[in-house]
Amino acid sequence: MKLLSILPFVALAIAGPLDFSGQAPLAVEDSFDLDLNERRLIQLEGHDPLWMSERDKARINLKAQGIKFFDITDTQELHFTASPAMNTQRTYPAPNSTEKVRPILKTLSSDGPKKNLEKFTSFRTRHYRSDTGKQSQQWLLSKISEITAEYAGQAMKDRVLIHEYNHPWGQNSIVQIARIQGSSTTDDGVVIISAHQDSTNLWPFLPAPGADGMQFTPDILYVDIDQSFPEDDGSGSVTILESYRALIAADFQPVNSVEFHWYSAEEGGLLGSQAVAKSYQADGVNVIAMSQFDMTAWVKRGTNEEVGVITDYTDPALTNFNKQLIETYLDIPFVETKCGYACSDHASWGKAGYPSVFTIGALISSGLLKPTSFLFNAESSFENSNKNIHSTNDRIDISDEFSFSHMLEFSKLAVAFAVELGGWTK
């Protein structure tokens, strides 16, 4: 796909058969803090960056069309630099902490994720420039603090640091870093477990509960403005929150610091994770490994449960280690799959030169994203994943294919990732 081929479709994307149920396509509600004339710099794979307005960015809605991208307006200098910490080819030993990991896995439960996701998806949208996106972020921050207060002993509370990472858009301060301080005095290594907390609709200003997944019909894209979406990426957000709860309840005492990140504005072009990665790179933070969890709840009817291990735009050694964790600690197998350029927040860390991996709830197959093929030749389609992403049907109650037990397997993976790479003070 050529970059220039996008330009003729800026108008077509609006002129096409989209049903907005009477809502003006270019009307920005008062609940959104968005200047449609603001210029944004968009990076697509294999092409020079392209300037476009927020209006055109919203019209095209690249991600909804299956086109992945970075919005690099504020992070143009983010790229791999050969600093000593990032210039070392890391190796990862085989999993060897089963006596520490397995007892924690037994304490994981679907009760918390279900309750938390019901609340998280009750916000009209978690769009990063919306009032409710800000409110959902504040709720998540309070929930992290509440869990810490309830489950952490005093010694653990002294080691846990929770703060917000401020951003200039409406959903500001929406990256929470819950850091379990490591005990090492000789190594400043950091292990990151992450998900993105924002959601979006096919049309960004409509409701978006963001549970897991985009509902397409063959010829027309319909949007129900009375509902909002849960899985993309509400499922990943509560998945790692449950892992965090279990770890602090177990009085986890890592050697390396372990951080849980919930990024803002992934749907806007990986804005939040790029900002955080840029900051870590500038400060010379030694990130040992980063693992992204996105859309962890979907099991397509008639298929077997699997963990989708992304093999493109990820670190090969860390990906192999992630596979070993799945084989050692999970009750379901993995399947290799690809997601493409700038697919989720792990791409921001890889761009900065840090080793990153990405796991998803189902197989992704290459092919044409048929519902929008009249607009773009998409890089990939989600064969077994949730087709409700970026729609009002991205809810936990829309299908029995939405599985909290499947999510729990990913909570296991996050716990194993934290303990095996974070270590445990003896």
CSV table of C-alpha atoms in Angstrom, one decimal:
chain,number,residue,atom,x,y,z
A,1,MET,CA,0.0,0.0,0.0
A,2,LYS,CA,1.4,3.4,-1.1
A,3,LEU,CA,1.2,6.3,1.2
A,4,LEU,CA,-0.2,8.5,-1.5
A,5,SER,CA,-3.1,6.1,-2.0
A,6,ILE,CA,-4.5,7.3,1.3
A,7,LEU,CA,-5.0,10.9,0.2
A,8,PRO,CA,-7.8,10.4,-2.4
A,9,PHE,CA,-9.8,8.6,0.2
A,10,VAL,CA,-9.9,11.4,2.8
A,11,ALA,CA,-13.1,12.5,1.1
A,12,LEU,CA,-14.3,9.0,0.3
A,13,ALA,CA,-14.1,8.0,3.9
A,14,ILE,CA,-16.8,10.5,4.7
A,15,ALA,CA,-18.8,10.1,1.5
A,16,GLY,CA,-19.0,6.3,1.9
A,17,PRO,CA,-22.1,4.6,3.2
A,18,LEU,CA,-21.6,5.2,7.0
A,19,ASP,CA,-24.7,5.3,9.2
A,20,PHE,CA,-24.2,7.7,12.1
A,21,SER,CA,-27.9,7.6,13.1
A,22,GLY,CA,-28.4,11.2,12.5
A,23,GLN,CA,-25.3,12.5,14.4
A,24,ALA,CA,-23.3,15.0,12.3
A,25,PRO,CA,-20.1,13.3,11.3
A,26,LEU,CA,-17.9,16.4,12.1
A,27,ALA,CA,-19.7,17.6,15.2
A,28,VAL,CA,-17.4,17.5,18.2
A,29,GLU,CA,-19.4,17.3,21.4
A,30,ASP,CA,-18.6,19.6,24.3
A,31,SER,CA,-17.4,16.6,26.3
A,32,PHE,CA,-14.4,16.4,23.9
A,33,ASP,CA,-11.3,18.7,24.1
A,34,LEU,CA,-10.3,18.6,20.5
A,35,ASP,CA,-9.3,21.1,17.9
A,36,LEU,CA,-10.1,19.6,14.6
A,37,ASN,CA,-7.8,22.0,12.8
A,38,GLU,CA,-4.7,21.0,14.8
A,39,ARG,CA,-2.0,19.5,12.6
A,40,ARG,CA,-0.7,16.0,13.4
A,41,LEU,CA,2.3,14.2,12.0
A,42,ILE,CA,1.5,10.6,11.2
A,43,GLN,CA,4.1,7.9,10.5
A,44,LEU,CA,3.1,4.9,8.4
A,45,GLU,CA,5.3,1.9,7.7
A,46,GLY,CA,7.9,2.4,5.0
A,47,HIS,CA,6.9,6.0,4.1
A,48,ASP,CA,7.8,9.5,5.1
A,49,PRO,CA,5.7,11.1,7.8
A,50,LEU,CA,2.5,12.8,6.7
A,51,TRP,CA,1.0,15.9,8.1
A,52,MET,CA,-2.8,15.9,8.4
A,53,SER,CA,-5.4,17.7,10.5
A,54,GLU,CA,-7.2,16.2,13.5
A,55,ARG,CA,-10.3,16.5,11.3
A,56,ASP,CA,-8.7,14.3,8.6
A,57,LYS,CA,-7.2,12.0,11.1
A,58,ALA,CA,-10.7,11.4,12.5
A,59,ARG,CA,-12.3,11.2,9.1
A,60,ILE,CA,-9.9,8.5,7.8
A,61,ASN,CA,-9.7,6.9,11.3
A,62,LEU,CA,-6.7,4.9,10.1
A,63,LYS,CA,-6.8,2.3,12.8
A,64,ALA,CA,-10.5,1.5,12.2
A,65,GLN,CA,-9.5,0.9,8.5
A,66,GLY,CA,-6.8,-1.6,9.6
A,67,ILE,CA,-4.0,0.8,9.0
A,68,LYS,CA,-1.6,1.0,12.0
A,69,PHE,CA,0.4,4.2,12.6
A,70,PHE,CA,2.4,6.3,15.0
A,71,ASP,CA,1.3,9.8,15.8
A,72,ILE,CA,4.8,11.3,16.2
A,73,THR,CA,3.9,15.0,16.5
A,74,ASP,CA,5.3,15.2,20.0
A,75,THR,CA,7.9,12.4,19.8
A,76,GLN,CA,9.7,12.9,16.5
A,77,GLU,CA,13.1,12.3,18.1
A,78,LEU,CA,12.0,8.9,19.6
A,79,HIS,CA,14.2,6.2,17.9
A,80,PHE,CA,16.7,3.6,18.8
A,81,THR,CA,19.9,5.0,20.3
A,82,ALA,CA,22.9,2.8,21.0
A,83,SER,CA,23.2,3.6,24.7
A,84,PRO,CA,25.0,1.0,26.8
A,85,ALA,CA,21.8,-0.2,28.4
A,86,MET,CA,20.1,-0.7,25.1
A,87,ASN,CA,23.0,-1.8,23.0
A,88,THR,CA,23.3,-5.1,24.8
A,89,GLN,CA,21.7,-8.1,23.2
A,90,ARG,CA,19.8,-9.6,26.1
A,91,THR,CA,19.3,-13.2,26.7
A,92,TYR,CA,16.7,-14.8,29.0
A,93,PRO,CA,17.1,-18.0,31.0
A,94,ALA,CA,14.5,-20.7,31.0
A,95,PRO,CA,11.8,-20.3,33.6
A,96,ASN,CA,13.1,-21.4,37.0
A,97,SER,CA,10.9,-19.8,39.7
A,98,THR,CA,8.0,-22.3,39.7
A,99,GLU,CA,8.0,-22.6,43.5
A,100,LYS,CA,7.3,-18.8,43.7
A,101,VAL,CA,5.0,-18.4,40.7
A,102,ARG,CA,2.6,-21.3,41.1
A,103,PRO,CA,1.2,-20.4,44.6
A,104,ILE,CA,0.4,-16.9,43.3
A,105,LEU,CA,-1.4,-18.3,40.2
A,106,LYS,CA,-3.7,-20.2,42.6
A,107,THR,CA,-4.9,-16.9,44.1
A,108,LEU,CA,-6.0,-15.3,40.8
A,109,SER,CA,-9.7,-14.9,40.3
A,110,SER,CA,-12.1,-13.8,37.6
A,111,ASP,CA,-14.3,-12.0,40.2
A,112,GLY,CA,-12.2,-8.8,40.3
A,113,PRO,CA,-11.7,-8.5,36.5
A,114,LYS,CA,-15.4,-9.0,35.9
A,115,LYS,CA,-16.5,-6.4,38.5
A,116,ASN,CA,-13.8,-3.9,37.3
A,117,LEU,CA,-14.6,-4.3,33.7
A,118,GLU,CA,-18.3,-3.8,34.3
A,119,LYS,CA,-17.4,-0.4,35.8
A,120,PHE,CA,-14.6,0.4,33.3
A,121,THR,CA,-17.0,-0.1,30.3
A,122,SER,CA,-19.8,1.9,31.9
A,123,PHE,CA,-18.1,5.1,30.8
A,124,ARG,CA,-19.6,6.4,27.5
A,125,THR,CA,-16.2,6.4,26.0
A,126,ARG,CA,-12.6,6.2,27.2
A,127,HIS,CA,-11.4,8.3,24.3
A,128,TYR,CA,-8.3,10.1,25.4
A,129,ARG,CA,-9.7,13.6,24.6
A,130,SER,CA,-13.1,13.1,26.2
A,131,ASP,CA,-14.3,14.0,29.7
A,132,THR,CA,-15.3,10.4,30.4
A,133,GLY,CA,-11.9,9.3,29.2
A,134,LYS,CA,-10.5,11.4,31.9
A,135,GLN,CA,-13.0,10.2,34.4
A,136,SER,CA,-12.3,6.5,33.6
A,137,GLN,CA,-8.6,7.2,34.1
A,138,GLN,CA,-9.3,8.7,37.5
A,139,TRP,CA,-11.4,5.7,38.4
A,140,LEU,CA,-8.7,3.3,37.4
A,141,LEU,CA,-6.1,5.2,39.4
A,142,SER,CA,-8.3,5.1,42.5
A,143,LYS,CA,-8.9,1.4,41.9
A,144,ILE,CA,-5.2,0.7,41.8
A,145,SER,CA,-4.7,2.7,45.1
A,146,GLU,CA,-7.7,0.9,46.6
A,147,ILE,CA,-6.3,-2.5,45.7
A,148,THR,CA,-2.9,-1.5,47.1
A,149,ALA,CA,-4.4,-0.4,50.4
A,150,GLU,CA,-6.4,-3.6,50.8
A,151,TYR,CA,-3.9,-6.2,49.7
A,152,ALA,CA,-0.5,-4.9,50.4
A,153,GLY,CA,1.2,-5.2,53.8
A,154,GLN,CA,2.9,-2.2,55.3
A,155,ALA,CA,6.4,-3.3,54.0
A,156,MET,CA,4.9,-3.7,50.5
A,157,LYS,CA,3.1,-0.4,50.7
A,158,ASP,CA,6.5,1.3,51.4
A,159,ARG,CA,7.9,-0.3,48.2
A,160,VAL,CA,5.0,0.5,45.9
A,161,LEU,CA,5.0,3.9,44.1
A,162,ILE,CA,1.9,4.9,42.2
A,163,HIS,CA,1.8,8.1,40.1
A,164,GLU,CA,0.3,9.6,37.0
A,165,TYR,CA,2.2,10.5,33.9
A,166,ASN,CA,0.9,13.8,32.7
A,167,HIS,CA,-0.1,14.3,29.0
A,168,PRO,CA,-1.1,17.5,27.2
A,169,TRP,CA,-4.4,16.1,25.8
A,170,GLY,CA,-7.8,16.0,27.5
A,171,GLN,CA,-7.3,12.6,29.1
A,172,ASN,CA,-4.2,13.9,30.9
A,173,SER,CA,-2.3,12.1,33.6
A,174,ILE,CA,-3.7,8.8,32.3
A,175,VAL,CA,-0.6,6.6,32.4
A,176,GLN,CA,-0.4,5.1,35.8
A,177,ILE,CA,2.9,3.5,36.9
A,178,ALA,CA,2.5,1.2,39.8
A,179,ARG,CA,6.1,0.4,40.6
A,180,ILE,CA,7.1,-2.4,43.0
A,181,GLN,CA,10.5,-1.2,43.9
A,182,GLY,CA,13.3,-3.7,43.5
A,183,SER,CA,15.9,-4.4,46.2
A,184,SER,CA,18.9,-4.5,43.9
A,185,THR,CA,21.5,-1.8,44.6
A,186,THR,CA,23.8,-2.8,41.7
A,187,ASP,CA,21.3,-3.0,38.8
A,188,ASP,CA,18.6,-0.5,38.0
A,189,GLY,CA,16.7,-3.0,35.8
A,190,VAL,CA,13.0,-2.5,35.2
A,191,VAL,CA,10.4,-5.0,34.0
A,192,ILE,CA,7.2,-3.5,32.5
A,193,ILE,CA,3.8,-5.1,32.2
A,194,SER,CA,1.3,-3.0,30.3
A,195,ALA,CA,-2.0,-2.4,28.6
A,196,HIS,CA,-3.8,0.6,27.2
A,197,GLN,CA,-6.7,2.1,29.0
A,198,ASP,CA,-8.3,4.2,26.3
A,199,SER,CA,-11.0,3.1,23.8
A,200,THR,CA,-12.5,4.5,20.6
A,201,ASN,CA,-15.4,4.0,18.2
A,202,LEU,CA,-15.2,3.8,14.4
A,203,TRP,CA,-16.2,7.4,14.6
A,204,PRO,CA,-14.2,8.7,17.5
A,205,PHE,CA,-16.9,10.9,19.1
A,206,LEU,CA,-19.5,8.2,19.5
A,207,PRO,CA,-19.7,5.9,22.5
A,208,ALA,CA,-16.9,3.3,22.9
A,209,PRO,CA,-17.1,0.9,25.9
A,210,GLY,CA,-13.9,-0.8,24.8
A,211,ALA,CA,-14.2,-4.2,26.3
A,212,ASP,CA,-12.2,-6.2,23.7
A,213,GLY,CA,-13.1,-5.8,20.1
A,214,MET,CA,-15.5,-3.8,15.7
A,215,GLN,CA,-18.8,-5.0,14.4
A,216,PHE,CA,-18.8,-5.1,10.6
A,217,THR,CA,-21.5,-5.8,8.1
A,218,PRO,CA,-20.4,-6.7,4.6
A,219,ASP,CA,-21.2,-3.4,2.9
A,220,ILE,CA,-22.1,-0.9,5.6
A,221,LEU,CA,-20.5,0.1,8.8
A,222,TYR,CA,-23.3,0.7,11.4
A,223,VAL,CA,-22.8,2.5,14.6
A,224,ASP,CA,-25.2,2.4,17.6
A,225,ILE,CA,-24.7,5.7,19.5
A,226,ASP,CA,-26.6,4.4,22.5
A,227,GLN,CA,-24.0,1.8,23.5
A,228,SER,CA,-20.3,1.9,24.4
A,229,PHE,CA,-17.2,-0.9,24.1
A,230,PRO,CA,-15.2,-3.1,26.6
A,231,GLU,CA,-12.4,-5.4,25.3
A,232,ASP,CA,-10.2,-3.0,23.4
A,233,ASP,CA,-8.5,-2.7,25.7
A,234,GLY,CA,-10.6,-2.9,28.8
A,235,SER,CA,-9.8,-6.6,29.0
A,236,GLY,CA,-6.0,-6.1,29.0
A,237,SER,CA,-6.3,-3.4,31.6
A,238,VAL,CA,-8.2,-5.5,34.1
A,239,THR,CA,-6.1,-8.5,33.2
A,240,ILE,CA,-2.9,-6.9,34.4
A,241,LEU,CA,-4.7,-5.3,37.3
A,242,GLU,CA,-5.6,-8.7,38.7
A,243,SER,CA,-2.0,-9.8,38.3
A,244,TYR,CA,-0.9,-6.7,40.2
A,245,ARG,CA,-3.4,-7.5,43.0
A,246,ALA,CA,-2.1,-11.1,43.3
A,247,LEU,CA,1.5,-10.1,43.4
A,248,ILE,CA,1.2,-7.5,46.1
A,249,ALA,CA,-1.1,-9.9,48.1
A,250,ALA,CA,1.8,-12.4,47.9
A,251,ASP,CA,4.2,-9.8,49.3
A,252,PHE,CA,6.2,-9.9,46.0
A,253,GLN,CA,9.7,-8.6,46.7
A,254,PRO,CA,11.5,-8.4,43.3
A,255,VAL,CA,15.2,-7.8,42.8
A,256,ASN,CA,14.5,-5.7,39.7
A,257,SER,CA,11.8,-3.1,39.8
A,258,VAL,CA,8.5,-4.3,38.3
A,259,GLU,CA,6.1,-1.6,36.8
A,260,PHE,CA,2.5,-1.9,35.7
A,261,HIS,CA,1.6,0.7,33.0
A,262,TRP,CA,-1.9,1.6,31.7
A,263,TYR,CA,-1.3,3.8,28.7
A,264,SER,CA,-3.4,6.6,27.4
A,265,ALA,CA,-4.1,7.3,23.7
A,266,GLU,CA,-3.0,4.1,22.1
A,267,GLU,CA,-5.9,4.5,19.7
A,268,GLY,CA,-4.7,7.9,18.7
A,269,GLY,CA,-1.4,6.5,17.4
A,270,LEU,CA,0.4,5.1,20.5
A,271,LEU,CA,0.7,8.6,21.9
A,272,GLY,CA,0.9,7.7,25.6
A,273,SER,CA,3.4,4.9,25.3
A,274,GLN,CA,5.6,6.9,23.0
A,275,ALA,CA,5.7,9.7,25.6
A,276,VAL,CA,6.6,7.3,28.4
A,277,ALA,CA,9.2,5.4,26.3
A,278,LYS,CA,10.7,8.7,25.2
A,279,SER,CA,11.0,9.8,28.9
A,280,TYR,CA,12.6,6.5,29.9
A,281,GLN,CA,15.0,6.6,27.0
A,282,ALA,CA,16.1,10.2,27.8
A,283,ASP,CA,16.6,9.2,31.5
A,284,GLY,CA,18.7,6.1,30.5
A,285,VAL,CA,16.3,3.7,32.3
A,286,ASN,CA,17.5,0.1,31.9
A,287,VAL,CA,14.3,-1.6,30.8
A,288,ILE,CA,15.0,-5.4,30.9
A,289,ALA,CA,11.7,-6.4,29.2
A,290,MET,CA,8.3,-5.0,28.3
A,291,SER,CA,5.2,-7.1,27.8
A,292,GLN,CA,2.0,-5.7,26.3
A,293,PHE,CA,-1.5,-7.2,26.9
A,294,ASP,CA,-4.2,-6.2,24.5
A,295,MET,CA,-7.7,-7.8,23.8
A,296,THR,CA,-7.3,-10.8,26.1
A,297,ALA,CA,-10.9,-12.0,26.5
A,298,TRP,CA,-12.1,-13.4,23.1
A,299,VAL,CA,-12.4,-17.0,22.2
A,300,LYS,CA,-14.1,-17.5,18.8
A,301,ARG,CA,-16.9,-20.0,18.9
A,302,GLY,CA,-15.8,-23.4,17.6
A,303,THR,CA,-12.1,-22.7,18.1
A,304,ASN,CA,-9.7,-23.8,20.8
A,305,GLU,CA,-8.4,-21.5,23.4
A,306,GLU,CA,-5.0,-20.1,22.5
A,307,VAL,CA,-2.6,-17.3,23.4
A,308,GLY,CA,-1.6,-15.3,20.3
A,309,VAL,CA,2.1,-14.7,20.5
A,310,ILE,CA,3.0,-11.8,18.2
A,311,THR,CA,6.2,-12.6,16.2
A,312,ASP,CA,6.7,-9.4,14.1
A,313,TYR,CA,8.0,-6.1,15.5
A,314,THR,CA,8.9,-7.8,18.8
A,315,ASP,CA,12.1,-8.9,20.4
A,316,PRO,CA,12.9,-12.5,19.3
A,317,ALA,CA,14.7,-13.6,22.4
A,318,LEU,CA,12.0,-12.2,24.7
A,319,THR,CA,9.3,-13.7,22.5
A,320,ASN,CA,10.9,-17.1,22.9
A,321,PHE,CA,11.0,-16.6,26.7
A,322,ASN,CA,7.4,-15.6,26.6
A,323,LYS,CA,6.5,-18.9,24.8
A,324,GLN,CA,8.4,-20.8,27.5
A,325,LEU,CA,6.3,-19.0,30.2
A,326,ILE,CA,3.1,-20.1,28.4
A,327,GLU,CA,4.2,-23.7,28.2
A,328,THR,CA,5.3,-23.7,31.8
A,329,TYR,CA,2.5,-21.9,33.6
A,330,LEU,CA,-0.6,-21.7,31.4
A,331,ASP,CA,-3.3,-24.3,30.8
A,332,ILE,CA,-3.7,-23.4,27.1
A,333,PRO,CA,-1.1,-23.4,24.2
A,334,PHE,CA,0.2,-20.5,22.2
A,335,VAL,CA,0.0,-19.9,18.5
A,336,GLU,CA,2.4,-17.7,16.6
A,337,THR,CA,0.7,-14.8,14.8
A,338,LYS,CA,1.5,-11.4,13.4
A,339,CYS,CA,0.0,-8.0,14.0
A,340,GLY,CA,1.9,-5.6,11.8
A,341,TYR,CA,3.4,-2.1,12.2
A,342,ALA,CA,2.6,0.0,15.2
A,343,CYS,CA,0.0,-2.6,16.3
A,344,SER,CA,0.0,-1.8,20.0
A,345,ASP,CA,2.1,-0.1,22.7
A,346,HIS,CA,4.9,-2.6,22.6
A,347,ALA,CA,5.9,-0.9,19.3
A,348,SER,CA,6.8,2.3,21.1
A,349,TRP,CA,9.3,0.5,23.3
A,350,GLY,CA,10.8,-1.4,20.4
A,351,LYS,CA,11.1,1.9,18.6
A,352,ALA,CA,13.1,3.2,21.5
A,353,GLY,CA,15.4,0.2,21.4
A,354,TYR,CA,14.0,-1.7,24.4
A,355,PRO,CA,13.1,-5.5,24.2
A,356,SER,CA,9.3,-5.8,24.0
A,357,VAL,CA,6.7,-8.5,23.4
A,358,PHE,CA,3.0,-8.7,22.8
A,359,THR,CA,0.4,-11.3,23.4
A,360,ILE,CA,-3.2,-11.2,22.3
A,361,GLY,CA,-6.3,-13.3,22.9
A,362,ALA,CA,-6.6,-15.0,19.5
A,363,LEU,CA,-5.0,-15.7,16.2
A,364,ILE,CA,-4.5,-12.9,13.7
A,365,SER,CA,-4.4,-13.9,10.1
A,366,SER,CA,-3.1,-11.8,7.2
A,367,GLY,CA,-5.6,-10.8,4.6
A,368,LEU,CA,-7.9,-8.1,3.5
A,369,LEU,CA,-10.1,-6.3,6.0
A,370,LYS,CA,-13.2,-6.7,3.8
A,371,PRO,CA,-15.7,-4.3,5.3
A,372,THR,CA,-13.4,-1.3,4.6
A,373,SER,CA,-11.7,-2.7,1.5
A,374,PHE,CA,-13.4,-0.1,-0.6
A,375,LEU,CA,-11.1,2.3,1.3
A,376,PHE,CA,-7.8,0.6,2.1
A,377,ASN,CA,-5.9,-2.6,1.6
A,378,ALA,CA,-5.4,-3.5,5.2
A,379,GLU,CA,-2.3,-5.2,6.5
A,380,SER,CA,-4.1,-7.8,8.5
A,381,SER,CA,-7.5,-9.0,9.8
A,382,PHE,CA,-8.3,-10.6,13.1
A,383,GLU,CA,-9.3,-14.1,12.1
A,384,ASN,CA,-10.3,-15.5,15.5
A,385,SER,CA,-10.3,-12.2,17.5
A,386,ASN,CA,-13.2,-10.0,18.5
A,387,LYS,CA,-14.9,-8.4,15.5
A,388,ASN,CA,-16.6,-5.9,17.9
A,389,ILE,CA,-13.6,-3.8,18.6
A,390,HIS,CA,-14.1,0.0,18.1
A,391,SER,CA,-17.9,-0.5,18.1
A,392,THR,CA,-20.8,-0.2,20.5
A,393,ASN,CA,-20.9,-4.0,20.6
A,394,ASP,CA,-17.5,-4.2,22.3
A,395,ARG,CA,-19.2,-5.2,25.5
A,396,ILE,CA,-18.8,-8.1,28.0
A,397,ASP,CA,-22.5,-9.2,27.5
A,398,ILE,CA,-22.7,-9.3,23.7
A,399,SER,CA,-21.5,-12.8,23.2
A,400,ASP,CA,-20.6,-16.0,25.1
A,401,GLU,CA,-17.3,-15.7,23.2
A,402,PHE,CA,-16.2,-13.1,25.7
A,403,SER,CA,-14.4,-15.2,28.3
A,404,PHE,CA,-13.2,-14.2,31.7
A,405,SER,CA,-11.6,-17.6,32.2
A,406,HIS,CA,-9.5,-16.9,29.0
A,407,MET,CA,-8.5,-13.5,30.5
A,408,LEU,CA,-7.3,-15.3,33.6
A,409,GLU,CA,-4.7,-17.2,31.5
A,410,PHE,CA,-3.2,-13.9,30.6
A,411,SER,CA,-3.2,-12.8,34.3
A,412,LYS,CA,-1.1,-15.9,34.9
A,413,LEU,CA,1.3,-14.9,32.1
A,414,ALA,CA,1.7,-11.4,33.6
A,415,VAL,CA,2.5,-12.9,37.1
A,416,ALA,CA,5.0,-15.3,35.6
A,417,PHE,CA,6.6,-12.5,33.6
A,418,ALA,CA,7.0,-10.4,36.7
A,419,VAL,CA,8.4,-13.0,39.0
A,420,GLU,CA,10.7,-14.7,36.5
A,421,LEU,CA,12.2,-11.5,35.2
A,422,GLY,CA,11.8,-9.4,38.4
A,423,GLY,CA,13.4,-12.1,40.6
A,424,TRP,CA,12.5,-12.5,44.2
A,425,THR,CA,14.6,-11.3,47.2
A,426,LYS,CA,15.6,-14.2,49.3
